[in-house]
Amino acid sequence: MPEPTKKEETPNGQPEESVAPDSNGALPLPEISLEVSPPPDKDDDAAASTPSPTPPSEDANSLKKLSIELPNDSIPVSAMGRKDSVWSLGEGQTVEDLDKPIDTPPLSTLLIEKPLSASIAVGADIIFIAKVEAKDLLRKPTVKWFKGKWMDLASKTGKHLQLKETFDRFTKIHTFEMHIIKAKENYGGNYRCEVTYKDKFDSCSFDLEVKEAEQSGSQSIDIRSAFKRSSEGQDDAGELDFSGLLKHREHKQEEVPEVDVWEILKNARPDEYEKIAFTYGITDLRGLLKRLKKTKKEEKKSEAFAKKLESAYQVDKGGKIRFVVDLADPTVELKWYKNGQEIRPTPKYIFEHKGTQRIMVINNCTMNDDAAYSVAAGDEKCATELFVKELPVKIVKNIEPVKTTVNERIELECEVSEEGAQVKWMKNGVEVPTGVRSRYRVKCEGTKHFLVIDDASKEDTGTYSIMATGGTSEARVQVDLKPLKILQDLQDVTVMLGQPLKLHCEIYPGNVPGRWYRNGQLIQPNDRINILHRAKNHRLEIEASSLHDSGDYTFVPEGYSQSLSAKIHIIDPPKVYLENLNFPDNTVTIVAGNKLRLEIPISGEPAPRVVWMKGERVILDSGHRVHAETYGDQTSLTIEVTEREDTGNYKIVLQNEAGEATASVRVKVVDIPDPPDAPLVPVVGGDWCSMTWEPPLYDGGSPILGYFVERKKKQSSRWMRLNFDLIKETTFEPKKMIEGVPYEVRIFAVNAIGVSKPSEPSKAFVPLAVTSEPTMLVVDDVTDNTVTMKWRPPDTIGAAGLDGYLVEYCIEGTDEWVAANKELTEKTKYTITGLPTGVKILARVKAINAAGASSPRTIQHSILVKEVIEPPKIRIPRHLKQTYTRKVGEAVNIVVPFLGKPRPKVSWLKAGQPIDPSHVSIRNTDCDSIIFIRKAERSHSGKFEMTVQVENHVDTAIIDIQIVDLPGPPQTVTIEEVWGGNVALDWSPPKDSGNAPITGYTIQKADKRTMEWYTCIEHYHRTCITINELVVGNEYFFRIYSENMCGLSECATQTKNSALIVKEGLQMKTPEYTDRDFKEAPKFTQPLINTFAVAGYNATLNCSVRANPRPKVIWMKNKITIIDDPRYRMFSNQGVCTLEIRKPNPYDGGMYTCKATNDLGEAQVDCKLEVKGGFTFSELMQRGVPLHLIDKYMNETKTDEPEK
C-alpha cells in the first residue's frame, strides 16, 4: 500500500497546511506540486507561470494552502476518501490555536546572482547558476533546489540532473550550479533556489520552458499502463519524471483489461480507490485522480448532515485534532468509527456537543491514530482520514572531529532529538559494517548514538557521518603515526657577521639518520660547512658566517613526517654617515616657505629601522608636509614648505638586532616676525591720542629693526600709514584726527627678512573734548535739611555729547567738596539731602561726558539751610467753582491743588461733620488733595469744606457736589374731558424729582383693542394737555413719563379710565384700495467706486441696492467669495451695503465685487482697490502670505514705480 501524501516542512520549519472551504461551503481543489509536472493545459500554464512564494510569507491567521497541480475540473466529493487522493489536509491544531501568530524568521538577501528563467528545446542541456558572497559568512551556506513548491531535487540527481558547487578564494564567492542534461518535455515548470545561513534566508524562483515537438495523430491509452510508475532498474530512473501523468509508455505492454476500470472508479467510494488500483496494477494514484477529476458526478445533498467532515486532516505526532460535523437534525443518534470499529469516550477520545455541532477531540496523537475515521448519523455516513505526521529526527549534537594515533580507542558520539531513532553510520560515503567480525561497534543510550573503534589504525582515517531522517552530521577522523621523541630541539640562533655558527639537536631513537635543509634546499658538507651525527646527537657547524647563511634551517629524520626547524639570523650593527652633509656644526639654515631635503647614508644588517625625531615627536613616512623616507643604504628628511616651527634639533635613531646608532642635525628656519599684540590707547584728546604696544613674541630668528603705524576710521576699510621711517620705540602719538569720529590703529614689525603681518586693530577710540560749564545755577528751594538747585545746560557740548551732571557741595569754611549724587543725573534740577539745619553751604555743578568733567559752575553766595514759611493758598479749578454734578453709579474724582510751606495740614468736612472714610476716599500730598468715590450715591450730595493750615495760617474752600438720578413717574393722571376727537389730560408732578429739576414729560396713547403704545408728544413742560385727532369709535388709554437731566423715569403713570371717542351719527364709508405689487429684482442705485487705501488703516467699500423681497448680498474678492474671514466686516442697512477691510496690506488689493440676489434676479457691481504703502518681502513672509502672491505683488510694485 503506497504511503499517503504527507505535509512537508518549509525552510523555516512551519508546515504548509490544508486549504479552507470556498465561499460555497465546498472544499476547493488545491494544487499539489508533483515531482514531475504533467503536460500543461490552459489552467496548468497559468498556475506554472506564478512564481513560488517565499516560505515564510503565509499568514498565521489563515489556513495555509497545500498546492496540488491538478486541472480545475470538478471532482465528486465521494472521491475524496482515500489516502492516495488527499487534496486538502484537515486542521492540525484546535480552533483556538488558529489565531496564534506563527513566528517567521526575518528575510535577508544572500544571493548576489540569481538564476534566470530560460527556454530550451527537448533534448538540450541548460545550466542554472546562483552565487552567494561569503565575505561575512563564517561557514558555507546551505543551498537547496526545488521543483514546484517542495520537491527537493537533491535526491533526484542522476544522468539528467547534476548539482555542483565551487568556491573562489580570491573573490570569496560560492557558486552553485544545477545542470539539466537532455531535457524532456515534462521538465518544464517553476523551480526555486533557497539559501539559508543561520538565521538568514533568501530564495528566488525561475521558470524553465521546454519546447516539445509536435505529434500527429492520437494514440490509444491503456489506463493501467498509463498510471504505472517507472521501475528503478529502467533507463529513466533518476529523472525528474516519476509519475508518468497520462503519458504513453512504450515499455512492455500489459494485456488490455476486459473490464471498464473507469466505470468501477466512478461508482466506487473514495475509500475503495486504493483497493481497486492495487487489484488492477495501477500505482500512479496522483495521475489517476487527475484523470478521474475530469469526470463530473452529481453530488447528492445530505439529509442528516448540514456540514460533513473534511476529506482529510493532518496533525503532528503528539498533537491534538478536532473532528467537527454539523447535523441537520440534532436529535439523530451519532456514532464515531475508526477503521470500522466504534469509538467509545475515553480520556484520549472526548466528545463535545455545541448546538447542532458534534465534535470529537483526539488527544496526544500517535502513529496508531493514522487511520480512516467515519461518523454515522442514522443511515448516512461521512468519512475522512487522519494523517499523523511523524516529525523528522534531527541532529541535536554533532559529531566532534578526532585526531589520534594508531592503537588508540576512538569513540564518536552523536545526539538526536528522539529516543530509539534509526540512524546510519557512514565512512567516506559508504555505510560502516557493524557485524560480529567488524572492527566497528555501534551502541545507543537514549538519544545518544556511539560508533566505537577499539584499536585504531592509519586506515581508519577518513570522514565519518551519521544520517537521520531530519539531517546529517559528519566529522573528520585523523589517525597518525606516533610522534618522534625529541630530546633537544633546534634553537633559533642570532650570530654576528663573521662569527662561527653551530646547530645541535637530539632525537630518540638515536640511530635515525636525517638531512639538513636551508630555505628548503639540501645542505651538502664542504670546507666551510661540517655535518656530524653521533648516536642521538646531530650537529651542523659553519666556521665563519656570512649574510647568505641566514634563513630557515630544517632537520628531517628519515622515515618520519616530523621535522625540527630553527631560524638563523646574521646581523651587522647600524651606522650613520653625517660627514657627507658638508654643513658647519651639522646646522642647516633655510628661509621659511622653501623646500628642505636632507639625504644621509646609512648601513646595517638586517636593514636597520630608521626613526626621525624632533624632540619627542616621531616623524612618519606618511606625513604630508614633513615626512621621512628610508630606502636601501640611505635615509632622507623632507619638509615640503618650511615653517618657523620646523626650527630645532632632528635626531636620527637606527636600530637592528646588532645594536643602535644615533645622530643629530639642527635645522634653523628664519622668517618674518610675528605681528605685535593689539596696541593700547590710554590717552585721547580732541584731535590726538597716545598709543603704546609690546614687541612681538617671536622675532623670526632676526632682530627687530623697527615698526610701522597705520590708522583708519572705524567705518572705513582704508588704512593710512602714519610713518615712513621706522619707529625704534614702542610709543607713538597720532595727530590731526577729527573730533567725534571713531578711529582704530595697528602696528607692523620689521626685521631683516621682511615686514610682519599687521597686529589686531586697537579698540576703537573717539577723539573727544569736554563740554563747557553749566549755566544759570540758582537755588530753587530750601528746607531744614535739603537744598534744591536748578541750572541750564552748557553752551558748548561737543561731539561727545552730554552724559549727565555731577552736583557737589561744600560747607562754608572748609575746602572739602562732597558729591551729592552718586550717579549722574540727566535732569537740570537736583535736591541735596541730609544737610544739617542752620549751616551755610556752597554748591557747584559739573557737566560730564565721555571726555571727562567740565569746569564747575559754582553759586556765588552761600546758602543758609533753613526752611522759609509760605502761607497756604487753595487753587480751586474753574470747573469746581460751580456745582459738581454726577449721575448715580458714576465715579467721582476731584483734585484740588494748593500751596504752602512747610507741608500744610489738610482736612475735609461735610455739613460740619468729618467725612466717613468707608464711603469717601481722601488722599493728600504736598501740593494737592484728592476726593474719590467709586460709585456715587444720592447721599453723597452736599457741600464739602476743605481746610489747609500751615502753623497759624489757614485757607478754606467749599465744593458743592450734586448726585442726580432718574425721576419718579407723575403722581396721578386723570381724563378731564372728552369731546369729539379730543381728550383733555391733567396730572401732578412726580414725588421724586431725582435730585434734579424736571425738564419735561412724554405722553403716550394706546388703543384698548391692541394696547400698543404710541408717543403723542415729548419734552412737554406743562402738567395739562389736550390730545386731538383721535379716531372716532376707538377707546384709548393714556400714560405719562417724567423727564430730568438723567432721562425718562423708569415707569409711567397710566389713566385708570379709558376715553371713548363717540360717533356723532356720521357713517364713514371706507374706500376700496388695490394693493400694489412692490416686488422688484435687485438694482444698484449707487455703484462701487475704485478706491485707494493706505496700508495699516481701515478701508470701506460702499454701494446701495434696491430690491423686494430683501436680497442676499455676497462680497467677492477676485471672483472668490469672502466667507468667515476676520479681516473683513460686512454690513447691510436699509439697502446700503458696506464692506470694511481691517488694516489692509498690499495683499488685500484687487478687484472687489458686490452681488445681490433674490427670487426675481441678481445684479452685481465691481471696483478696484489699491493699497498704498507696501511691505517688504520679509514682512509679507512674516504675515504668512503665500510665495506666489508675494512674487506677484513684488512684480506689480516694480511695474508701478516707473509709471509714477
PDB file of C-alpha atoms in Angstrom, residues 972-1068:
ATOM      1  CA  THR A 972     -51.806 110.968  39.222  1.00  0.00           C
ATOM      2  CA  VAL A 973     -53.076 111.201  35.617  1.00  0.00           C
ATOM      3  CA  THR A 974     -56.774 111.988  35.047  1.00  0.00           C
ATOM      4  CA  ILE A 975     -59.001 112.449  31.992  1.00  0.00           C
ATOM      5  CA  GLU A 976     -60.635 115.813  32.498  1.00  0.00           C
ATOM      6  CA  GLU A 977     -62.885 115.989  29.418  1.00  0.00           C
ATOM      7  CA  VAL A 978     -63.599 114.114  26.116  1.00  0.00           C
ATOM      8  CA  TRP A 979     -65.238 115.847  23.180  1.00  0.00           C
ATOM      9  CA  GLY A 980     -65.257 114.953  19.557  1.00  0.00           C
ATOM     10  CA  GLY A 981     -61.795 113.559  18.711  1.00  0.00           C
ATOM     11  CA  ASN A 982     -60.174 115.384  21.641  1.00  0.00           C
ATOM     12  CA  VAL A 983     -59.225 114.339  25.180  1.00  0.00           C
ATOM     13  CA  ALA A 984     -58.059 116.728  27.956  1.00  0.00           C
ATOM     14  CA  LEU A 985     -55.483 115.253  30.414  1.00  0.00           C
ATOM     15  CA  ASP A 986     -54.261 116.622  33.745  1.00  0.00           C
ATOM     16  CA  TRP A 987     -51.538 115.264  36.116  1.00  0.00           C
ATOM     17  CA  SER A 988     -49.442 116.241  39.135  1.00  0.00           C
ATOM     18  CA  PRO A 989     -45.589 116.426  39.193  1.00  0.00           C
ATOM     19  CA  PRO A 990     -43.618 113.352  40.426  1.00  0.00           C
ATOM     20  CA  LYS A 991     -42.960 112.961  44.105  1.00  0.00           C
ATOM     21  CA  ASP A 992     -39.217 112.220  43.470  1.00  0.00           C
ATOM     22  CA  SER A 993     -37.520 114.573  41.041  1.00  0.00           C
ATOM     23  CA  GLY A 994     -34.207 112.555  41.099  1.00  0.00           C
ATOM     24  CA  ASN A 995     -32.351 115.409  42.859  1.00  0.00           C
ATOM     25  CA  ALA A 996     -32.618 117.431  39.631  1.00  0.00           C
ATOM     26  CA  PRO A 997     -35.277 119.719  38.166  1.00  0.00           C
ATOM     27  CA  ILE A 998     -37.984 118.155  35.922  1.00  0.00           C
ATOM     28  CA  THR A 999     -37.270 119.176  32.359  1.00  0.00           C
ATOM     29  CA  GLY A1000     -40.421 117.761  30.685  1.00  0.00           C
ATOM     30  CA  TYR A1001     -42.938 114.965  30.175  1.00  0.00           C
ATOM     31  CA  THR A1002     -43.631 112.313  27.500  1.00  0.00           C
ATOM     32  CA  ILE A1003     -47.293 111.445  26.756  1.00  0.00           C
ATOM     33  CA  GLN A1004     -48.275 108.115  25.075  1.00  0.00           C
ATOM     34  CA  LYS A1005     -51.633 106.654  23.953  1.00  0.00           C
ATOM     35  CA  ALA A1006     -52.822 103.064  23.314  1.00  0.00           C
ATOM     36  CA  ASP A1007     -55.943 101.632  21.658  1.00  0.00           C
ATOM     37  CA  LYS A1008     -57.788  99.395  24.052  1.00  0.00           C
ATOM     38  CA  ARG A1009     -58.024  96.612  21.482  1.00  0.00           C
ATOM     39  CA  THR A1010     -54.299  96.314  20.712  1.00  0.00           C
ATOM     40  CA  MET A1011     -52.738  98.075  23.706  1.00  0.00           C
ATOM     41  CA  GLU A1012     -49.829  99.119  21.544  1.00  0.00           C
ATOM     42  CA  TRP A1013     -48.405 102.400  22.853  1.00  0.00           C
ATOM     43  CA  TYR A1014     -47.582 105.322  20.595  1.00  0.00           C
ATOM     44  CA  THR A1015     -45.883 108.561  21.632  1.00  0.00           C
ATOM     45  CA  CYS A1016     -48.058 111.621  21.204  1.00  0.00           C
ATOM     46  CA  ILE A1017     -45.622 114.311  22.365  1.00  0.00           C
ATOM     47  CA  GLU A1018     -42.191 114.532  24.012  1.00  0.00           C
ATOM     48  CA  HIS A1019     -40.419 117.108  26.243  1.00  0.00           C
ATOM     49  CA  TYR A1020     -43.733 118.703  27.269  1.00  0.00           C
ATOM     50  CA  HIS A1021     -43.249 121.180  30.135  1.00  0.00           C
ATOM     51  CA  ARG A1022     -46.802 121.814  31.453  1.00  0.00           C
ATOM     52  CA  THR A1023     -48.922 119.465  33.617  1.00  0.00           C
ATOM     53  CA  CYS A1024     -52.039 119.507  31.404  1.00  0.00           C
ATOM     54  CA  ILE A1025     -52.580 118.820  27.715  1.00  0.00           C
ATOM     55  CA  THR A1026     -55.271 118.235  25.097  1.00  0.00           C
ATOM     56  CA  ILE A1027     -54.772 115.241  22.769  1.00  0.00           C
ATOM     57  CA  ASN A1028     -56.625 115.672  19.481  1.00  0.00           C
ATOM     58  CA  GLU A1029     -57.066 113.862  16.153  1.00  0.00           C
ATOM     59  CA  LEU A1030     -58.231 110.681  17.841  1.00  0.00           C
ATOM     60  CA  VAL A1031     -60.091 108.083  15.780  1.00  0.00           C
ATOM     61  CA  VAL A1032     -63.838 108.094  16.247  1.00  0.00           C
ATOM     62  CA  GLY A1033     -65.145 104.854  17.668  1.00  0.00           C
ATOM     63  CA  ASN A1034     -61.857 103.850  19.367  1.00  0.00           C
ATOM     64  CA  GLU A1035     -61.298 103.685  23.096  1.00  0.00           C
ATOM     65  CA  TYR A1036     -57.959 104.981  24.411  1.00  0.00           C
ATOM     66  CA  PHE A1037     -55.740 104.744  27.486  1.00  0.00           C
ATOM     67  CA  PHE A1038     -53.006 107.296  28.239  1.00  0.00           C
ATOM     68  CA  ARG A1039     -49.728 107.179  30.241  1.00  0.00           C
ATOM     69  CA  ILE A1040     -47.107 109.843  31.074  1.00  0.00           C
ATOM     70  CA  TYR A1041     -43.300 109.638  31.789  1.00  0.00           C
ATOM     71  CA  SER A1042     -41.467 112.369  33.702  1.00  0.00           C
ATOM     72  CA  GLU A1043     -38.010 113.521  32.493  1.00  0.00           C
ATOM     73  CA  ASN A1044     -34.955 115.261  34.004  1.00  0.00           C
ATOM     74  CA  MET A1045     -31.303 115.672  33.008  1.00  0.00           C
ATOM     75  CA  CYS A1046     -30.717 111.930  33.554  1.00  0.00           C
ATOM     76  CA  GLY A1047     -33.549 110.840  31.246  1.00  0.00           C
ATOM     77  CA  LEU A1048     -37.063 109.407  31.421  1.00  0.00           C
ATOM     78  CA  SER A1049     -38.444 107.831  34.531  1.00  0.00           C
ATOM     79  CA  GLU A1050     -38.215 104.080  34.666  1.00  0.00           C
ATOM     80  CA  CYS A1051     -42.045 103.656  34.685  1.00  0.00           C
ATOM     81  CA  ALA A1052     -45.081 105.730  33.645  1.00  0.00           C
ATOM     82  CA  THR A1053     -48.374 106.632  35.321  1.00  0.00           C
ATOM     83  CA  GLN A1054     -51.398 105.352  33.378  1.00  0.00           C
ATOM     84  CA  THR A1055     -55.007 106.656  33.444  1.00  0.00           C
ATOM     85  CA  LYS A1056     -57.345 104.467  35.410  1.00  0.00           C
ATOM     86  CA  ASN A1057     -60.257 105.057  32.986  1.00  0.00           C
ATOM     87  CA  SER A1058     -60.319 104.992  29.221  1.00  0.00           C
ATOM     88  CA  ALA A1059     -61.596 107.665  26.864  1.00  0.00           C
ATOM     89  CA  LEU A1060     -64.153 106.526  24.272  1.00  0.00           C
ATOM     90  CA  ILE A1061     -64.423 108.625  21.128  1.00  0.00           C
ATOM     91  CA  VAL A1062     -68.177 108.523  20.437  1.00  0.00           C
ATOM     92  CA  LYS A1063     -69.588 108.607  16.920  1.00  0.00           C
ATOM     93  CA  GLU A1064     -71.904 111.564  16.312  1.00  0.00           C
ATOM     94  CA  GLY A1065     -74.329 109.958  13.843  1.00  0.00           C
ATOM     95  CA  LEU A1066     -71.896 110.027  10.917  1.00  0.00           C
ATOM     96  CA  GLN A1067     -71.283 106.897   8.843  1.00  0.00           C
ATOM     97  CA  MET A1068     -67.885 106.665   7.330  1.00  0.00           C
TER      98      MET A1068
END
